[in-house]
GROMACS .gro file of C-alpha atoms in nm:
model
  303
    1MET     CA    1  20.083  11.114  16.722
    2SER     CA    2  20.069  10.739  16.848
    3LYS     CA    3  19.779  10.535  16.759
    4HIS     CA    4  19.665  10.526  17.114
    5GLN     CA    5  19.623  10.924  17.098
    6TRP     CA    6  19.431  10.855  16.744
    7PHE     CA    7  19.227  10.607  16.962
    8GLU     CA    8  19.139  10.841  17.235
    9GLU     CA    9  19.079  11.130  17.006
   10LEU     CA   10  18.852  10.942  16.775
   11GLN     CA   11  18.653  10.793  17.064
   12ASN     CA   12  18.508  11.139  17.105
   13GLU     CA   13  18.352  11.114  16.788
   14MET     CA   14  18.161  10.776  16.836
   15THR     CA   15  17.845  10.724  16.986
   16GLN     CA   16  17.842  10.335  16.919
   17GLY     CA   17  18.103  10.266  16.630
   18THR     CA   18  18.407  10.053  16.761
   19LEU     CA   19  18.797  10.127  16.812
   20LEU     CA   20  19.036   9.862  16.802
   21VAL     CA   21  19.405   9.912  16.816
   22ASP     CA   22  19.643   9.661  16.659
   23GLU     CA   23  19.335   9.450  16.546
   24LEU     CA   24  19.457   9.121  16.341
   25LEU     CA   25  19.322   9.188  15.961
   26CYS     CA   26  19.287   8.817  15.908
   27LYS     CA   27  18.977   8.831  16.098
   28TYR     CA   28  18.812   9.047  15.825
   29THR     CA   29  18.939   8.944  15.510
   30MET     CA   30  18.804   8.656  15.295
   31THR     CA   31  19.119   8.524  15.233
   32LYS     CA   32  19.173   8.466  15.580
   33LEU     CA   33  19.523   8.676  15.552
   34GLY     CA   34  19.667   8.983  15.684
   35GLY     CA   35  19.865   9.147  15.985
   36THR     CA   36  19.769   9.398  16.211
   37ALA     CA   37  19.601   9.744  16.174
   38ASP     CA   38  19.721  10.013  16.380
   39LEU     CA   39  19.384  10.113  16.469
   40LEU     CA   40  19.044   9.967  16.340
   41VAL     CA   41  18.756  10.167  16.333
   42ILE     CA   42  18.399  10.003  16.288
   43PRO     CA   43  18.138  10.289  16.235
   44THR     CA   44  17.767  10.259  16.254
   45THR     CA   45  17.674  10.593  16.104
   46ILE     CA   46  17.764  10.792  15.825
   47GLU     CA   47  17.836  11.094  16.078
   48GLU     CA   48  18.071  10.867  16.236
   49THR     CA   49  18.223  10.753  15.904
   50ALA     CA   50  18.276  11.105  15.784
   51ALA     CA   51  18.436  11.193  16.107
   52THR     CA   52  18.683  10.934  16.079
   53VAL     CA   53  18.776  11.030  15.734
   54ARG     CA   54  18.826  11.401  15.812
   55TYR     CA   55  19.004  11.331  16.131
   56ALA     CA   56  19.250  11.118  15.905
   57TYR     CA   57  19.293  11.413  15.630
   58GLU     CA   58  19.366  11.672  15.891
   59ARG     CA   59  19.630  11.491  16.050
   60GLU     CA   60  19.770  11.329  15.760
   61ILE     CA   61  19.713  10.960  15.874
   62PRO     CA   62  19.695  10.697  15.614
   63LEU     CA   63  19.327  10.578  15.576
   64LEU     CA   64  19.219  10.239  15.404
   65LEU     CA   65  18.890  10.159  15.362
   66LEU     CA   66  18.814   9.761  15.403
   67GLY     CA   67  18.495   9.642  15.286
   68ASN     CA   68  18.415   9.283  15.362
   69GLY     CA   69  18.760   9.217  15.229
   70SER     CA   70  18.681   9.003  14.950
   71ASN     CA   71  18.881   9.151  14.703
   72MET     CA   72  19.200   9.217  14.879
   73VAL     CA   73  19.533   9.044  15.005
   74VAL     CA   74  19.648   9.223  15.315
   75ARG     CA   75  20.046   9.146  15.350
   76ASP     CA   76  20.182   8.979  15.691
   77GLY     CA   77  20.301   9.293  15.818
   78GLY     CA   78  19.954   9.448  15.835
   79VAL     CA   79  19.840   9.781  15.768
   80ARG     CA   80  19.976  10.147  15.914
   81GLY     CA   81  19.749  10.404  15.996
   82ILE     CA   82  19.380  10.403  16.052
   83VAL     CA   83  19.155  10.103  15.877
   84LEU     CA   84  18.800  10.189  15.827
   85HIS     CA   85  18.564   9.885  15.801
   86LEU     CA   86  18.208   9.971  15.710
   87ALA     CA   87  18.032   9.620  15.790
   88LYS     CA   88  17.796   9.800  16.030
   89LEU     CA   89  17.688  10.058  15.773
   90ASN     CA   90  17.476   9.815  15.602
   91ALA     CA   91  17.098   9.908  15.600
   92ILE     CA   92  16.895   9.817  15.287
   93GLN     CA   93  16.563   9.990  15.212
   94ILE     CA   94  16.333   9.900  14.900
   95GLU     CA   95  16.061  10.157  14.760
   96GLY     CA   96  15.867  10.008  14.495
   97THR     CA   97  16.152   9.954  14.223
   98HIS     CA   98  16.367  10.192  14.402
   99VAL     CA   99  16.680  10.057  14.629
  100HIS     CA  100  16.879  10.195  14.854
  101ALA     CA  101  17.183  10.024  14.999
  102GLU     CA  102  17.443  10.172  15.246
  103ALA     CA  103  17.808  10.075  15.135
  104GLY     CA  104  17.861   9.775  15.410
  105ALA     CA  105  17.563   9.591  15.287
  106LEU     CA  106  17.662   9.266  15.117
  107ILE     CA  107  17.553   9.290  14.738
  108ILE     CA  108  17.428   8.915  14.764
  109ASP     CA  109  17.199   9.034  15.038
  110VAL     CA  110  17.066   9.312  14.844
  111SER     CA  111  17.037   9.056  14.554
  112LYS     CA  112  16.816   8.832  14.781
  113ARG     CA  113  16.607   9.086  14.952
  114THR     CA  114  16.533   9.225  14.613
  115ALA     CA  115  16.434   8.907  14.433
  116ALA     CA  116  16.213   8.805  14.758
  117SER     CA  117  16.044   9.165  14.654
  118SER     CA  118  15.970   9.042  14.283
  119LEU     CA  119  16.240   9.298  14.141
  120THR     CA  120  16.453   9.166  13.859
  121GLY     CA  121  16.763   9.353  13.737
  122ILE     CA  122  17.058   9.255  13.984
  123GLU     CA  123  17.012   8.850  14.016
  124PHE     CA  124  17.340   8.881  13.859
  125ALA     CA  125  17.490   8.982  14.188
  126CYS     CA  126  17.387   8.680  14.380
  127GLY     CA  127  17.694   8.500  14.375
  128ILE     CA  128  17.926   8.813  14.420
  129PRO     CA  129  18.115   8.805  14.740
  130GLY     CA  130  18.166   9.165  14.802
  131SER     CA  131  18.023   9.489  14.980
  132ILE     CA  132  17.792   9.751  14.801
  133GLY     CA  133  18.115   9.987  14.854
  134GLY     CA  134  18.331   9.737  14.692
  135ALA     CA  135  18.114   9.669  14.432
  136MET     CA  136  18.067  10.028  14.341
  137ALA     CA  137  18.439  10.082  14.335
  138MET     CA  138  18.516   9.819  14.081
  139ASN     CA  139  18.173   9.814  13.885
  140ALA     CA  140  18.124   9.471  13.971
  141GLY     CA  141  17.971   9.237  13.753
  142ALA     CA  142  17.889   8.845  13.687
  143TYR     CA  143  17.702   8.631  13.410
  144GLY     CA  144  17.629   8.920  13.187
  145GLY     CA  145  17.540   9.191  13.441
  146GLU     CA  146  17.709   9.452  13.604
  147ILE     CA  147  17.660   9.777  13.864
  148LYS     CA  148  17.626  10.008  13.604
  149ASP     CA  149  17.323   9.840  13.429
  150ILE     CA  150  17.114   9.945  13.725
  151ILE     CA  151  17.278  10.221  13.930
  152VAL     CA  152  17.127  10.578  13.967
  153GLN     CA  153  17.366  10.745  14.180
  154ALA     CA  154  17.598  10.716  14.462
  155THR     CA  155  17.699  10.920  14.785
  156VAL     CA  156  18.075  10.941  14.882
  157LEU     CA  157  18.313  11.120  15.085
  158THR     CA  158  18.615  11.259  14.916
  159LYS     CA  159  18.953  11.229  15.118
  160SER     CA  160  18.890  11.526  15.317
  161GLY     CA  161  18.547  11.410  15.446
  162GLN     CA  162  18.360  11.609  15.168
  163GLN     CA  163  18.001  11.429  15.098
  164LEU     CA  164  17.930  11.434  14.724
  165VAL     CA  165  17.631  11.282  14.528
  166LEU     CA  166  17.761  11.110  14.184
  167SER     CA  167  17.510  11.048  13.884
  168LYS     CA  168  17.555  10.715  13.698
  169GLU     CA  169  17.733  10.924  13.440
  170GLU     CA  170  17.971  11.110  13.683
  171LEU     CA  171  18.055  10.769  13.826
  172GLU     CA  172  18.253  10.690  13.494
  173LEU     CA  173  18.184  10.317  13.546
  174GLY     CA  174  18.393  10.108  13.287
  175TYR     CA  175  18.517   9.731  13.315
  176ARG     CA  176  18.634   9.686  13.691
  177GLN     CA  177  18.690  10.064  13.723
  178SER     CA  178  18.537  10.386  13.840
  179ILE     CA  179  18.576  10.741  13.948
  180ILE     CA  180  18.538  10.606  14.274
  181ALA     CA  181  18.870  10.387  14.245
  182LYS     CA  182  19.033  10.665  14.033
  183GLU     CA  183  19.012  10.955  14.291
  184GLY     CA  184  19.000  10.745  14.623
  185TYR     CA  185  18.656  10.812  14.727
  186TYR     CA  186  18.497  10.643  15.025
  187VAL     CA  187  18.113  10.516  14.919
  188LEU     CA  188  17.858  10.581  15.190
  189SER     CA  189  17.560  10.432  14.980
  190ALA     CA  190  17.417  10.360  14.627
  191ASP     CA  191  17.077  10.372  14.466
  192PHE     CA  192  16.969  10.152  14.210
  193GLN     CA  193  16.658  10.121  13.969
  194LEU     CA  194  16.509   9.763  13.909
  195ALA     CA  195  16.199   9.654  13.740
  196VAL     CA  196  15.895   9.463  13.855
  197GLY     CA  197  15.957   9.108  13.758
  198GLU     CA  198  15.780   8.753  13.764
  199GLN     CA  199  15.861   8.574  14.075
  200GLU     CA  200  15.901   8.226  13.944
  201VAL     CA  201  16.130   8.373  13.652
  202ILE     CA  202  16.348   8.550  13.894
  203ASP     CA  203  16.361   8.253  14.149
  204ALA     CA  204  16.479   8.011  13.874
  205LYS     CA  205  16.740   8.260  13.756
  206VAL     CA  206  16.866   8.314  14.107
  207ALA     CA  207  16.885   7.944  14.165
  208ASP     CA  208  17.055   7.862  13.828
  209LEU     CA  209  17.347   8.114  13.893
  210THR     CA  210  17.393   8.000  14.266
  211PHE     CA  211  17.434   7.651  14.109
  212GLN     CA  212  17.661   7.770  13.883
  213ARG     CA  213  17.867   7.952  14.112
  214GLU     CA  214  17.862   7.687  14.399
  215SER     CA  215  17.949   7.405  14.133
  216LYS     CA  216  18.230   7.602  13.977
  217GLN     CA  217  18.378   7.835  14.253
  218PRO     CA  218  18.578   7.694  14.581
  219LEU     CA  219  18.374   7.829  14.814
  220GLU     CA  220  18.505   7.576  15.094
  221TYR     CA  221  18.784   7.750  15.112
  222PRO     CA  222  18.911   8.099  15.192
  223SER     CA  223  19.003   8.298  14.886
  224ALA     CA  224  19.023   8.637  14.744
  225GLY     CA  225  18.770   8.550  14.437
  226SER     CA  226  18.874   8.587  14.076
  227VAL     CA  227  19.237   8.705  14.135
  228PHE     CA  228  19.312   8.852  13.769
  229LYS     CA  229  19.131   9.062  13.508
  230ARG     CA  230  19.009   8.900  13.219
  231PRO     CA  231  19.292   8.936  12.969
  232PRO     CA  232  19.152   9.073  12.590
  233GLY     CA  233  19.078   8.811  12.364
  234TYR     CA  234  19.146   8.546  12.664
  235PHE     CA  235  18.998   8.395  12.983
  236ALA     CA  236  19.244   8.423  13.276
  237GLY     CA  237  19.135   8.080  13.424
  238LYS     CA  238  19.165   7.918  13.078
  239LEU     CA  239  19.524   8.021  13.048
  240ILE     CA  240  19.624   7.934  13.391
  241GLN     CA  241  19.455   7.570  13.327
  242ASP     CA  242  19.651   7.536  13.021
  243CYS     CA  243  19.960   7.633  13.208
  244GLY     CA  244  19.897   7.316  13.419
  245LEU     CA  245  19.892   7.532  13.722
  246GLN     CA  246  19.602   7.373  13.900
  247GLY     CA  247  19.685   7.248  14.237
  248LYS     CA  248  20.016   7.401  14.260
  249GLY     CA  249  20.107   7.691  14.476
  250ILE     CA  250  20.377   7.831  14.755
  251GLY     CA  251  20.331   7.722  15.119
  252GLY     CA  252  19.980   7.695  15.225
  253ALA     CA  253  19.845   7.880  14.923
  254GLU     CA  254  19.728   7.664  14.600
  255VAL     CA  255  19.570   7.749  14.247
  256SER     CA  256  19.225   7.578  14.273
  257LEU     CA  257  19.149   7.249  14.116
  258LYS     CA  258  18.789   7.385  14.079
  259HIS     CA  259  18.840   7.699  13.901
  260ALA     CA  260  19.193   7.793  13.802
  261GLY     CA  261  19.103   8.172  13.841
  262PHE     CA  262  19.100   8.130  14.214
  263ILE     CA  263  19.367   8.106  14.447
  264ILE     CA  264  19.264   7.946  14.781
  265ASN     CA  265  19.406   7.960  15.135
  266LYS     CA  266  19.411   7.558  15.145
  267ASN     CA  267  19.629   7.485  15.471
  268ASN     CA  268  19.712   7.816  15.684
  269ALA     CA  269  19.875   7.999  15.417
  270THR     CA  270  20.060   8.315  15.488
  271ALA     CA  271  19.999   8.624  15.246
  272SER     CA  272  20.353   8.588  15.150
  273ASP     CA  273  20.266   8.227  15.021
  274TYR     CA  274  19.951   8.376  14.859
  275ILE     CA  275  20.148   8.669  14.690
  276GLN     CA  276  20.419   8.424  14.593
  277THR     CA  277  20.179   8.192  14.415
  278ILE     CA  278  20.013   8.504  14.240
  279ASP     CA  279  20.347   8.604  14.100
  280MET     CA  280  20.430   8.267  14.005
  281VAL     CA  281  20.108   8.206  13.799
  282LYS     CA  282  20.188   8.531  13.613
  283ALA     CA  283  20.514   8.435  13.554
  284GLU     CA  284  20.411   8.078  13.390
  285VAL     CA  285  20.130   8.261  13.182
  286LYS     CA  286  20.369   8.527  13.045
  287LYS     CA  287  20.637   8.237  12.957
  288LYS     CA  288  20.384   8.009  12.786
  289PHE     CA  289  20.149   8.249  12.640
  290ASP     CA  290  20.316   8.576  12.621
  291VAL     CA  291  20.008   8.739  12.791
  292ASP     CA  292  20.031   8.968  13.097
  293LEU     CA  293  19.800   8.897  13.362
  294GLU     CA  294  19.650   9.202  13.531
  295LEU     CA  295  19.521   9.172  13.925
  296GLU     CA  296  19.160   9.224  13.978
  297VAL     CA  297  19.260   9.184  14.362
  298LYS     CA  298  19.435   9.450  14.542
  299ILE     CA  299  19.759   9.384  14.737
  300ILE     CA  300  19.800   9.611  15.048
  301GLY     CA  301  19.994   9.643  15.357
  302GLU     CA  302  20.356   9.579  15.459
  303GLU     CA  303  20.560   9.305  15.409
   0.00000   0.00000   0.00000
């Protein structure tokens, strides 16, 4: 089967969704890196999403879920098979202290909406540049809070397109891990339980965390966010800084001068530049401190 045949057959499942053949993924990733996808599917409903997953499963076509592309590096050769982009599956509903958000909603937007409704508990996410789906998969966290603190349940699709509702316990949320990532589930939505707070206190916390993020992170350049997980007993950024690697890199990629835990696309970098810079950082930290840095970002696609 060819990608053009996938396009024609999947068109029958789409009422409003978008199908694009040989679409450049650099348009959809936070690093602005990545080659083409054979077929990019942008559904607008859960039904279209489920139909795409089932279609790929039944025909054994590789399927990659692309959130808002904040925590991954797509190689220059792009991705074979179907890429599923859930940006338009982004509804956010607030009822009392209960919040329901679809997978493509940005967690920053959920944080803003709930803060405006005087709800507290998710302020930590006001600076996390990811979607709800991605945040669920990696139990995203920052500034002392994480998804598992507020999650009630998540609705997911299995690889075969079966819909499941998983409780907090069933999600097995740990440090940057979950049953979602382990089993390769596709998140459709998540439900959170927050609490009523004082508006002034919430606003002050959001303002403080936003200031910390903007002053310490290189938001003026494309990047994949924090590249490495926190090694036990250390901070990745501090190790990289102590190796004197800030401002260094390969090609157009560079270890940020603002935050050593970030690698930025400073000057039209290729994915190869970015990945070689990651490898250089890992090698130097291993050489100087005998610490093996583990990636927090995912590297996908073909050379």
